[in-house]
Amino acid sequence: MAQGMNIGEAAKASGLSPKMIRWYEEQGLIPRPPRSEGGYRVYGPKDIERLRFIRRARDLGFGVRQIGQLLALWQDRGRASADVKRLALEHAAALEARIEALRGILAAIRHLAEHCHGDARPDCPILEHLAHDQEEHP
Amino acid sequence: MAQGMNIGEAAKASGLSPKMIRWYEEQGLIPRPPRSEGGYRVYGPKDIERLRFIRRARDLGFGVRQIGQLLALWQDRGRASADVKRLALEHAAALEARIEALRGILAAIRHLAEHCHGDARPDCPILEHLAHDQEEHP
DNA sequence: TCTTGACCTTCCCAGAATGGTAAAGCCCAC
DNA sequence: GTGGGCTTTACCATTCTGGGAAGGTCAAGA
């Protein structure tokens, strides 16, 4: 075995869904595999390796474009590790920015919720915040 | 003024883009406004209030469905603040989950990047992590 | 009054990644 | 040979936002 897996087996072996495998193929992350007589995609060990690489990169939150760059670097024997590191640090910076934005929002929500008594009465600082412009006044 | 603003003015007054205003209308968050003779949407003060409410809710990361619920509660004189609070806390929990997931990923990336010397040499623990399955072996 | 430029209208397309469905064809074990 | 499971393509939906095209409207200035 390991010689010629169908997409379902490739999916199990890589941790991706068949759908995603086809989609990555469409996006150009993986070469179009040969087909069986019946038209089925046939994957070899190299393909499985590549799919697993993709899954791990995806699990680290890399986008399709970045995964493509990582794959290119991976295949490039003469790569500089600095290039890989730069990609990773850019991704880290983007993640951090998203996290910070979300944390700001979370803090605001929590703050509002804390001051809402949360009973049967209708008055609520959350709705008041949304309704009245306390924000503008620089 | 404040009587009959075009969509562009409504956008400036609310902080939303004209595109988004039309889209919120399509999503049912705001009633379809009356039109001028020429077919232009005409917004009154009440509409602007509602648009601002929507913008603030959006800025707090609420999704369209939740904004709809918040608007309904806002208009409901007999609402219980507990309902608003529940919505806010659900949203906070979802935010927290997303933040935690991102933080896990960020830590992993940072850890890998720290161990990558990042120079002209090709060997790189980041690519090695992506290439070799250290993870499977339960 | 005519022109011009800014604004508005609708409709289509795109992204990013995933899931679902449907109609049809293939493959294998019994 | 037949049934059930797998695969194929193709289309739709999500969530929110932006871009653009093709055409209509409006107001101000010449």
PDB file of N, CA and C (backbone and C1' of nucleotides) in Angstrom, chain D residues 11-29:
ATOM      1  P    DC D  11     -22.137  25.162 -11.877  1.00  0.00           P
ATOM      2  O5'  DC D  11     -23.066  25.465 -10.615  1.00  0.00           O
ATOM      3  C5'  DC D  11     -24.338  24.796 -10.532  1.00  0.00           C
ATOM      4  C4'  DC D  11     -24.864  24.906  -9.133  1.00  0.00           C
ATOM      5  C3'  DC D  11     -24.790  26.317  -8.543  1.00  0.00           C
ATOM      6  O3'  DC D  11     -26.092  26.753  -8.195  1.00  0.00           O
ATOM      7  C1'  DC D  11     -24.006  24.704  -7.000  1.00  0.00           C
ATOM      8  P    DC D  12     -26.305  28.188  -7.623  1.00  0.00           P
ATOM      9  O5'  DC D  12     -26.348  27.940  -6.047  1.00  0.00           O
ATOM     10  C5'  DC D  12     -27.312  27.005  -5.522  1.00  0.00           C
ATOM     11  C4'  DC D  12     -27.289  27.046  -4.007  1.00  0.00           C
ATOM     12  C3'  DC D  12     -27.136  28.457  -3.430  1.00  0.00           C
ATOM     13  O3'  DC D  12     -28.076  28.660  -2.402  1.00  0.00           O
ATOM     14  C1'  DC D  12     -25.461  27.039  -2.573  1.00  0.00           C
ATOM     15  P    DA D  13     -28.133  30.123  -1.717  1.00  0.00           P
ATOM     16  O5'  DA D  13     -27.333  29.836  -0.363  1.00  0.00           O
ATOM     17  C5'  DA D  13     -27.779  28.809   0.515  1.00  0.00           C
ATOM     18  C4'  DA D  13     -26.943  28.877   1.782  1.00  0.00           C
ATOM     19  C3'  DA D  13     -26.664  30.305   2.247  1.00  0.00           C
ATOM     20  O3'  DA D  13     -27.065  30.492   3.583  1.00  0.00           O
ATOM     21  C1'  DA D  13     -24.645  29.048   2.092  1.00  0.00           C
ATOM     22  P    DT D  14     -27.160  31.959   4.171  1.00  0.00           P
ATOM     23  O5'  DT D  14     -25.857  31.992   5.094  1.00  0.00           O
ATOM     24  C5'  DT D  14     -25.596  30.902   5.981  1.00  0.00           C
ATOM     25  C4'  DT D  14     -24.152  30.934   6.422  1.00  0.00           C
ATOM     26  C3'  DT D  14     -23.673  32.296   6.942  1.00  0.00           C
ATOM     27  O3'  DT D  14     -23.419  32.175   8.332  1.00  0.00           O
ATOM     28  C1'  DT D  14     -22.050  31.220   5.527  1.00  0.00           C
ATOM     29  P    DT D  15     -24.008  33.193   9.356  1.00  0.00           P
ATOM     30  O5'  DT D  15     -23.010  34.418   9.376  1.00  0.00           O
ATOM     31  C5'  DT D  15     -21.643  34.210   9.664  1.00  0.00           C
ATOM     32  C4'  DT D  15     -20.851  35.482   9.439  1.00  0.00           C
ATOM     33  C3'  DT D  15     -21.714  36.736   9.296  1.00  0.00           C
ATOM     34  O3'  DT D  15     -21.181  37.732  10.137  1.00  0.00           O
ATOM     35  C1'  DT D  15     -20.233  36.548   7.450  1.00  0.00           C
ATOM     36  P    DC D  16     -22.065  38.987  10.583  1.00  0.00           P
ATOM     37  O5'  DC D  16     -21.338  40.162   9.773  1.00  0.00           O
ATOM     38  C5'  DC D  16     -19.955  40.376  10.036  1.00  0.00           C
ATOM     39  C4'  DC D  16     -19.301  41.013   8.829  1.00  0.00           C
ATOM     40  C3'  DC D  16     -19.851  42.389   8.411  1.00  0.00           C
ATOM     41  O3'  DC D  16     -18.873  43.322   8.813  1.00  0.00           O
ATOM     42  C1'  DC D  16     -19.239  41.044   6.544  1.00  0.00           C
ATOM     43  P    DT D  17     -19.014  44.851   8.765  1.00  0.00           P
ATOM     44  O5'  DT D  17     -18.287  45.204   7.404  1.00  0.00           O
ATOM     45  C5'  DT D  17     -16.965  44.734   7.190  1.00  0.00           C
ATOM     46  C4'  DT D  17     -16.578  44.811   5.754  1.00  0.00           C
ATOM     47  C3'  DT D  17     -17.004  46.082   5.013  1.00  0.00           C
ATOM     48  O3'  DT D  17     -15.932  47.018   5.065  1.00  0.00           O
ATOM     49  C1'  DT D  17     -17.092  44.092   3.643  1.00  0.00           C
ATOM     50  P    DG D  18     -16.008  48.363   4.340  1.00  0.00           P
ATOM     51  O5'  DG D  18     -15.475  48.003   2.876  1.00  0.00           O
ATOM     52  C5'  DG D  18     -14.179  47.486   2.712  1.00  0.00           C
ATOM     53  C4'  DG D  18     -13.975  47.101   1.261  1.00  0.00           C
ATOM     54  C3'  DG D  18     -14.219  48.246   0.277  1.00  0.00           C
ATOM     55  O3'  DG D  18     -13.057  48.437  -0.512  1.00  0.00           O
ATOM     56  C1'  DG D  18     -15.330  46.258  -0.421  1.00  0.00           C
ATOM     57  P    DG D  19     -12.936  49.690  -1.368  1.00  0.00           P
ATOM     58  O5'  DG D  19     -13.059  49.137  -2.851  1.00  0.00           O
ATOM     59  C5'  DG D  19     -12.414  47.932  -3.224  1.00  0.00           C
ATOM     60  C4'  DG D  19     -12.892  47.532  -4.603  1.00  0.00           C
ATOM     61  C3'  DG D  19     -13.227  48.728  -5.474  1.00  0.00           C
ATOM     62  O3'  DG D  19     -12.395  48.718  -6.621  1.00  0.00           O
ATOM     63  C1'  DG D  19     -14.988  47.096  -5.496  1.00  0.00           C
ATOM     64  P    DG D  20     -12.403  49.882  -7.621  1.00  0.00           P
ATOM     65  O5'  DG D  20     -13.469  49.474  -8.736  1.00  0.00           O
ATOM     66  C5'  DG D  20     -13.354  48.202  -9.368  1.00  0.00           C
ATOM     67  C4'  DG D  20     -14.616  47.938 -10.150  1.00  0.00           C
ATOM     68  C3'  DG D  20     -15.088  49.120 -10.989  1.00  0.00           C
ATOM     69  O3'  DG D  20     -15.106  48.740 -12.352  1.00  0.00           O
ATOM     70  C1'  DG D  20     -16.879  48.140  -9.788  1.00  0.00           C
ATOM     71  P    DA D  21     -15.194  49.853 -13.456  1.00  0.00           P
ATOM     72  O5'  DA D  21     -16.441  49.371 -14.313  1.00  0.00           O
ATOM     73  C5'  DA D  21     -16.777  47.979 -14.351  1.00  0.00           C
ATOM     74  C4'  DA D  21     -18.233  47.822 -14.751  1.00  0.00           C
ATOM     75  C3'  DA D  21     -18.735  48.926 -15.684  1.00  0.00           C
ATOM     76  O3'  DA D  21     -19.579  48.345 -16.665  1.00  0.00           O
ATOM     77  C1'  DA D  21     -20.099  48.844 -13.768  1.00  0.00           C
ATOM     78  P    DA D  22     -19.764  49.112 -18.050  1.00  0.00           P
ATOM     79  O5'  DA D  22     -21.314  49.470 -17.993  1.00  0.00           O
ATOM     80  C5'  DA D  22     -22.238  48.487 -17.539  1.00  0.00           C
ATOM     81  C4'  DA D  22     -23.591  49.132 -17.369  1.00  0.00           C
ATOM     82  C3'  DA D  22     -23.798  50.365 -18.245  1.00  0.00           C
ATOM     83  O3'  DA D  22     -25.139  50.385 -18.691  1.00  0.00           O
ATOM     84  C1'  DA D  22     -24.034  50.976 -16.005  1.00  0.00           C
ATOM     85  P    DG D  23     -25.587  51.505 -19.703  1.00  0.00           P
ATOM     86  O5'  DG D  23     -26.568  52.405 -18.826  1.00  0.00           O
ATOM     87  C5'  DG D  23     -27.652  51.805 -18.147  1.00  0.00           C
ATOM     88  C4'  DG D  23     -28.122  52.722 -17.055  1.00  0.00           C
ATOM     89  C3'  DG D  23     -28.538  54.127 -17.519  1.00  0.00           C
ATOM     90  O3'  DG D  23     -29.898  54.315 -17.202  1.00  0.00           O
ATOM     91  C1'  DG D  23     -27.246  54.200 -15.550  1.00  0.00           C
ATOM     92  P    DG D  24     -30.603  55.655 -17.682  1.00  0.00           P
ATOM     93  O5'  DG D  24     -31.019  56.306 -16.284  1.00  0.00           O
ATOM     94  C5'  DG D  24     -31.866  55.559 -15.401  1.00  0.00           C
ATOM     95  C4'  DG D  24     -31.991  56.316 -14.099  1.00  0.00           C
ATOM     96  C3'  DG D  24     -32.520  57.741 -14.242  1.00  0.00           C
ATOM     97  O3'  DG D  24     -33.408  58.018 -13.173  1.00  0.00           O
ATOM     98  C1'  DG D  24     -30.417  57.776 -13.183  1.00  0.00           C
ATOM     99  P    DT D  25     -34.075  59.453 -13.100  1.00  0.00           P
ATOM    100  O5'  DT D  25     -33.162  60.198 -12.029  1.00  0.00           O
ATOM    101  C5'  DT D  25     -33.076  59.674 -10.708  1.00  0.00           C
ATOM    102  C4'  DT D  25     -32.513  60.725  -9.755  1.00  0.00           C
ATOM    103  C3'  DT D  25     -33.097  62.136  -9.893  1.00  0.00           C
ATOM    104  O3'  DT D  25     -33.270  62.625  -8.581  1.00  0.00           O
ATOM    105  C1'  DT D  25     -30.752  62.221 -10.120  1.00  0.00           C
ATOM    106  P    DC D  26     -34.222  63.860  -8.296  1.00  0.00           P
ATOM    107  O5'  DC D  26     -33.174  64.912  -7.717  1.00  0.00           O
ATOM    108  C5'  DC D  26     -32.156  64.445  -6.833  1.00  0.00           C
ATOM    109  C4'  DC D  26     -31.046  65.476  -6.731  1.00  0.00           C
ATOM    110  C3'  DC D  26     -31.510  66.932  -6.865  1.00  0.00           C
ATOM    111  O3'  DC D  26     -30.903  67.666  -5.827  1.00  0.00           O
ATOM    112  C1'  DC D  26     -29.707  66.497  -8.303  1.00  0.00           C
ATOM    113  P    DA D  27     -31.671  68.979  -5.286  1.00  0.00           P
ATOM    114  O5'  DA D  27     -30.452  69.988  -5.077  1.00  0.00           O
ATOM    115  C5'  DA D  27     -29.176  69.462  -4.687  1.00  0.00           C
ATOM    116  C4'  DA D  27     -28.054  70.323  -5.253  1.00  0.00           C
ATOM    117  C3'  DA D  27     -28.361  71.821  -5.383  1.00  0.00           C
ATOM    118  O3'  DA D  27     -27.206  72.542  -5.042  1.00  0.00           O
ATOM    119  C1'  DA D  27     -27.714  70.990  -7.454  1.00  0.00           C
ATOM    120  P    DA D  28     -27.338  74.099  -4.671  1.00  0.00           P
ATOM    121  O5'  DA D  28     -25.856  74.616  -4.981  1.00  0.00           O
ATOM    122  C5'  DA D  28     -24.806  73.667  -5.232  1.00  0.00           C
ATOM    123  C4'  DA D  28     -23.935  74.149  -6.380  1.00  0.00           C
ATOM    124  C3'  DA D  28     -24.010  75.669  -6.601  1.00  0.00           C
ATOM    125  O3'  DA D  28     -22.726  76.167  -6.962  1.00  0.00           O
ATOM    126  C1'  DA D  28     -24.624  74.566  -8.560  1.00  0.00           C
ATOM    127  P    DG D  29     -22.504  77.774  -6.960  1.00  0.00           P
ATOM    128  O5'  DG D  29     -21.306  77.907  -8.011  1.00  0.00           O
ATOM    129  C5'  DG D  29     -20.740  76.732  -8.611  1.00  0.00           C
ATOM    130  C4'  DG D  29     -20.647  76.918 -10.121  1.00  0.00           C
ATOM    131  C3'  DG D  29     -20.542  78.379 -10.588  1.00  0.00           C
ATOM    132  O3'  DG D  29     -19.591  78.447 -11.653  1.00  0.00           O
ATOM    133  C1'  DG D  29     -22.343  77.356 -11.666  1.00  0.00           C
TER     134       DG D  29
END
